[in-house]
Structures are given as C-alpha cells and as structure tokens.
C-alpha cells in the first residue's frame, strides 16, 4: 500500500500492528541492514528486551524473516517510513495502548514449538543466519531430513494378496520347486474362502485337483511317441533305385 500510494494510512496502521505484534524483528532487521537505531529506540525496553522475552520458536521465525526479507527494507524510501512508524509505536506503548498487552498475550500462546515442516524447511534452505537448537536433538538424514510422519516409503515392496486358483496352481506347478502339499506363500484374504474349516477343505480339494491334473499330463506326455521319420539320405537312395 505504501509503495503503490493507494492507501498510505492503511499502510501505517498495518506496519504499526506488525511492529507491536513482533517487536523482536526490529533490532536484528536494522542490524542486518547496517542501520544504527536512534537513542530513543535503542534505550526503550519494548524493542531492546523483545529478543530475550520471546519464545525460541518465535526467535527462529524472526531469524528466518530477517534473513529472507532484509534486502527489501534497505530501500531508501522504506527506512524513513519505518522510522516514523517505530516512533508512533513507542508513543502507543508509553500511552499503554490495550493492543500492546493483547499482542503480548497472543505471542505467549501461539508459538510454543515449531512444527516439523518448518524444521525441514530450515534444513533444506541452509541459511547460515538461522539456527535452531531443537534440530540438534534428533538424528537428521542428509538425503531426507525430518520426513513427515505420514509419508509413504516407496522403497518397500507392497505385499500382494492372492487367492489360490487352478490357473495359479497350474503355473506354479511348472516351477521345479513346486510342492503340491503347500500353498507356496499364497495369502488368503479374509472372507474369501468362508470359515477357516471351509477354507482348509477347499484348499485340500484344490491341491488334489491340481495333482490329478499333473498326473494326467504326465501320462499324456509319456504316451506320446514320435513317428519314425527316415533320414534324407535314405529317401534319396530309395529314389535312385530303378
């Protein structure tokens, strides 16, 4: 609003509320921009003690904001505007504006601990000015730092549930390690085979059927005899005879 010149009074109001809600931003922001605050700001406890009185999680958010946005406040037009509103905020603090105590109560309740996604963001951003003591308490993997609790591990092969069928048992029987007395790792889904006793009986009947099918195929293959086909030399010699 201030830079666009649309509603300057609204811009003043929003900046003052931001300074009151987050007073710990001003001093590190000015230090990052290389600006020395005046005597009133440097001696007023509202801004000087804000860094030590805020929670550790809020301090990390302040560091993250200053590291990412300090270059915006280095513009020549914004620093005088910031200075004017800082003095207006100090006037409101000296007059004991009720909004001051309201923001102090909100700060004490809203930032008890940083969520894991912000920890992950800090690690991946790799900003040297942002430090968090909570990160040193847990092991961190370089290839996947602080993965979400509900993340899906794509490296584990999912378990496949299969029902024993005649086709499945037939193709399994072609394997050299096939044992008709075992299902061979076939997992039955609950409710598919009925009760436990019925499922076992159906599996026995299925194994018997497959065994009978295999025996019939072996008999068929053993009874197949190839006809005697004469060699090419014998055919040529017979044709040459008168």
Coordinates of C-alpha atoms in Angstrom, one line a residue:
X1 CA 0.0 0.0 0.0
X2 CA 2.8 2.4 0.9
X3 CA 4.9 1.8 -2.3
X4 CA 1.8 1.9 -4.6
X5 CA 0.5 5.0 -2.9
X6 CA -3.0 3.6 -2.7
X7 CA -3.8 3.9 1.0
X8 CA -0.9 5.3 3.0
X9 CA -2.8 5.4 6.3
X10 CA -3.7 1.8 6.0
X11 CA 0.0 1.0 5.3
X12 CA 0.9 2.9 8.5
X13 CA -1.6 1.0 10.5
X14 CA -0.5 -2.4 9.3
X15 CA 3.1 -1.7 9.9
X16 CA 2.5 -0.5 13.4
X17 CA 0.4 -3.6 14.2
X18 CA 3.2 -5.8 12.8
X19 CA 5.8 -4.0 15.0
X20 CA 3.6 -4.3 18.1
X21 CA 2.9 -8.0 17.4
X22 CA 6.6 -8.8 16.6
X23 CA 8.8 -6.3 18.3
X24 CA 11.8 -8.7 18.2
X25 CA 12.1 -8.2 14.5
X26 CA 13.2 -4.5 14.6
X27 CA 16.6 -4.7 16.2
X28 CA 18.0 -7.7 14.2
X29 CA 16.5 -6.2 11.0
X30 CA 18.2 -2.9 11.5
X31 CA 21.5 -4.7 12.3
X32 CA 21.2 -6.8 9.1
X33 CA 20.6 -3.6 7.1
X34 CA 23.5 -1.9 8.7
X35 CA 21.4 0.8 10.2
X36 CA 22.1 2.3 13.7
X37 CA 18.8 2.9 15.6
X38 CA 18.4 6.3 17.3
X39 CA 18.8 6.8 21.1
X40 CA 15.1 6.5 21.8
X41 CA 14.7 3.1 20.1
X42 CA 18.0 1.7 21.5
X43 CA 17.0 2.7 25.1
X44 CA 13.4 1.7 25.1
X45 CA 12.7 -1.7 26.7
X46 CA 9.9 -2.5 24.3
X47 CA 12.3 -3.3 21.5
X48 CA 15.5 -4.0 23.3
X49 CA 14.1 -6.7 25.6
X50 CA 11.9 -8.3 22.9
X51 CA 14.5 -10.7 21.7
X52 CA 15.1 -12.2 25.1
X53 CA 11.5 -12.4 26.1
X54 CA 10.1 -14.1 23.1
X55 CA 9.9 -17.9 22.8
X56 CA 12.7 -19.9 21.0
X57 CA 10.3 -20.9 18.2
X58 CA 9.3 -17.3 17.6
X59 CA 13.0 -16.3 17.6
X60 CA 13.7 -18.8 14.8
X61 CA 10.8 -17.4 12.8
X62 CA 12.2 -13.9 13.3
X63 CA 15.7 -15.0 12.1
X64 CA 14.1 -16.6 9.1
X65 CA 12.2 -13.5 8.2
X66 CA 15.2 -11.2 8.6
X67 CA 17.4 -13.4 6.5
X68 CA 14.9 -13.6 3.7
X69 CA 13.5 -10.1 3.6
X70 CA 16.2 -7.7 4.9
X71 CA 17.1 -6.6 1.4
X72 CA 13.6 -5.2 0.9
X73 CA 14.0 -2.8 3.8
X74 CA 17.2 -1.4 2.6
X75 CA 15.4 0.7 0.0
X76 CA 15.8 4.5 0.6
X77 CA 12.1 5.1 0.7
X78 CA 11.2 2.5 3.3
X79 CA 13.7 3.3 6.0
X80 CA 12.3 6.7 6.8
X81 CA 8.8 5.3 6.7
X82 CA 9.9 2.5 9.1
X83 CA 11.5 5.1 11.5
X84 CA 8.3 7.2 11.7
X85 CA 6.1 4.3 12.5
X86 CA 8.6 2.9 15.1
X87 CA 8.3 6.2 17.0
X88 CA 4.5 6.1 16.7
X89 CA 4.6 2.6 18.2
X90 CA 6.7 3.8 21.1
X91 CA 4.1 6.6 21.7
X92 CA 1.4 4.0 21.8
X93 CA 3.4 1.9 24.2
X94 CA 4.0 4.8 26.5
X95 CA 0.3 5.6 26.5
X96 CA -0.5 1.9 27.5
X97 CA -2.5 1.1 24.4
X98 CA -4.6 -2.1 25.2
X99 CA -3.5 -3.6 21.9
X100 CA 0.0 -3.9 23.3
X101 CA -1.0 -6.3 26.1
X102 CA -3.3 -8.2 23.7
X103 CA -0.4 -8.9 21.3
X104 CA 1.8 -9.9 24.2
X105 CA -0.7 -12.5 25.3
X106 CA -1.0 -13.8 21.8
X107 CA 2.8 -14.2 21.4
X108 CA 3.0 -16.2 24.6
X109 CA 0.3 -18.7 23.4
X110 CA 0.8 -19.0 19.6
X111 CA 4.4 -20.0 19.3
X112 CA 5.1 -22.8 21.8
X113 CA 7.0 -25.0 19.4
X114 CA 8.0 -25.1 15.7
X115 CA 6.2 -27.7 13.6
X116 CA 8.3 -30.4 11.8
X117 CA 7.7 -28.9 8.4
X118 CA 9.4 -25.6 9.4
X119 CA 12.3 -27.6 10.8
X120 CA 12.6 -29.4 7.4
X121 CA 12.3 -26.0 5.6
X122 CA 15.2 -24.6 7.7
X123 CA 17.4 -27.5 6.9
X124 CA 16.7 -27.5 3.2
X125 CA 17.1 -23.7 3.0
X126 CA 20.6 -23.9 4.6
X127 CA 20.6 -20.3 5.8
X128 CA 23.6 -19.7 8.0
X129 CA 21.9 -16.9 10.0
X130 CA 19.0 -19.2 11.0
X131 CA 19.8 -21.6 13.9
X132 CA 17.5 -23.9 15.8
X133 CA 18.5 -25.7 19.0
X134 CA 15.8 -28.3 18.6
X135 CA 17.3 -29.7 15.4
X136 CA 20.4 -30.9 17.2
X137 CA 18.3 -33.2 19.5
X138 CA 17.2 -35.6 16.7
X139 CA 19.1 -37.5 14.0
X140 CA 19.0 -36.0 10.6
X141 CA 19.4 -37.9 7.3
X142 CA 21.0 -35.8 4.6
X143 CA 19.0 -37.4 1.8
X144 CA 15.7 -37.0 3.6
X145 CA 15.8 -34.6 6.6
X146 CA 13.0 -35.0 9.0
X147 CA 10.5 -36.8 6.8
X148 CA 6.8 -36.3 7.6
X149 CA 5.2 -38.8 9.9
X150 CA 2.6 -39.8 7.4
X151 CA 5.0 -40.1 4.5
X152 CA 4.9 -43.2 2.2
X153 CA 8.0 -45.3 1.9
X154 CA 8.3 -46.2 -1.8
X155 CA 11.3 -48.5 -1.2
X156 CA 9.3 -51.3 0.5
X157 CA 7.6 -53.6 -1.9
X158 CA 3.9 -53.9 -1.0
X159 CA 2.5 -57.3 0.0
X160 CA 0.3 -58.8 -2.7
X161 CA -2.6 -60.9 -1.6
X162 CA -3.6 -63.7 -3.9
X163 CA -6.2 -66.4 -3.8
X164 CA -5.3 -69.9 -4.8
X165 CA -6.9 -70.8 -8.1
X166 CA -6.5 -73.5 -10.6
X167 CA -4.6 -71.3 -13.1
X168 CA -2.3 -70.1 -10.3
X169 CA -1.5 -73.6 -9.1
X170 CA -1.0 -74.8 -12.6
X171 CA 1.6 -72.2 -13.4
X172 CA 3.2 -72.8 -10.0
X173 CA 3.4 -76.5 -10.8
X174 CA 5.7 -75.7 -13.8
X175 CA 8.4 -74.4 -11.3
X176 CA 11.0 -77.0 -10.3
X177 CA 10.5 -76.3 -6.6
X178 CA 6.7 -76.8 -6.6
X179 CA 5.2 -78.8 -3.7
X180 CA 1.5 -79.6 -4.1
X181 CA 1.2 -80.1 -0.3
X182 CA 2.0 -76.4 0.3
X183 CA 0.3 -73.3 -0.9
X184 CA 3.7 -71.7 -1.6
X185 CA 3.2 -68.3 0.1
X186 CA -0.3 -67.8 -1.2
X187 CA -2.1 -65.4 1.1
X188 CA -5.9 -65.7 1.6
X189 CA -7.9 -62.6 2.1
X190 CA -10.4 -62.9 5.0
X191 CA -13.9 -63.6 3.9
X192 CA -13.0 -65.1 0.5
X193 CA -12.8 -68.7 1.5
X194 CA -15.6 -68.6 4.1
X195 CA -14.9 -70.1 7.5
X196 CA -11.5 -71.4 8.5
X197 CA -12.6 -75.1 8.2
X198 CA -14.2 -74.5 4.8
X199 CA -11.1 -72.7 3.6
X200 CA -8.8 -75.6 4.6
X201 CA -11.2 -78.1 2.9
X202 CA -11.3 -76.1 -0.3
X203 CA -7.5 -75.8 -0.3
X204 CA -7.2 -79.6 0.0
X205 CA -9.7 -80.2 -2.8
X206 CA -7.8 -77.7 -5.0
X207 CA -4.5 -79.5 -4.3
X208 CA -6.0 -82.8 -5.1
X209 CA -7.4 -81.5 -8.4
X210 CA -4.1 -80.0 -9.4
X211 CA -2.3 -83.2 -8.5
X212 CA -4.7 -85.2 -10.6
X213 CA -4.2 -82.7 -13.5
X214 CA -0.5 -83.1 -13.2
X215 CA -0.6 -86.9 -13.2
X216 CA -2.9 -86.8 -16.3
X217 CA -0.5 -84.5 -18.1
X218 CA 2.5 -86.7 -17.2
X219 CA 0.7 -89.8 -18.5
X220 CA -0.2 -88.0 -21.7
X221 CA 3.3 -86.8 -22.3
X222 CA 4.8 -90.3 -21.6
X223 CA 2.4 -92.0 -24.1
X224 CA 3.2 -89.6 -26.9
X225 CA 5.6 -91.3 -29.4
X226 CA 7.1 -89.6 -32.3
X227 CA 6.8 -91.4 -35.6
X228 CA 10.0 -92.8 -37.2
X229 CA 10.9 -90.3 -39.9
X230 CA 13.5 -91.6 -42.4
X231 CA 16.6 -89.5 -42.9
X232 CA 17.2 -87.5 -46.0
X233 CA 19.9 -89.8 -47.2
X234 CA 17.6 -92.8 -47.0
X235 CA 15.0 -91.0 -49.1
X236 CA 17.5 -90.1 -51.8
X237 CA 18.8 -93.6 -52.0
X238 CA 15.3 -95.1 -52.4
X239 CA 14.5 -92.7 -55.2
X240 CA 17.7 -93.5 -57.2
X241 CA 16.9 -97.2 -57.2
X242 CA 15.3 -98.4 -60.5

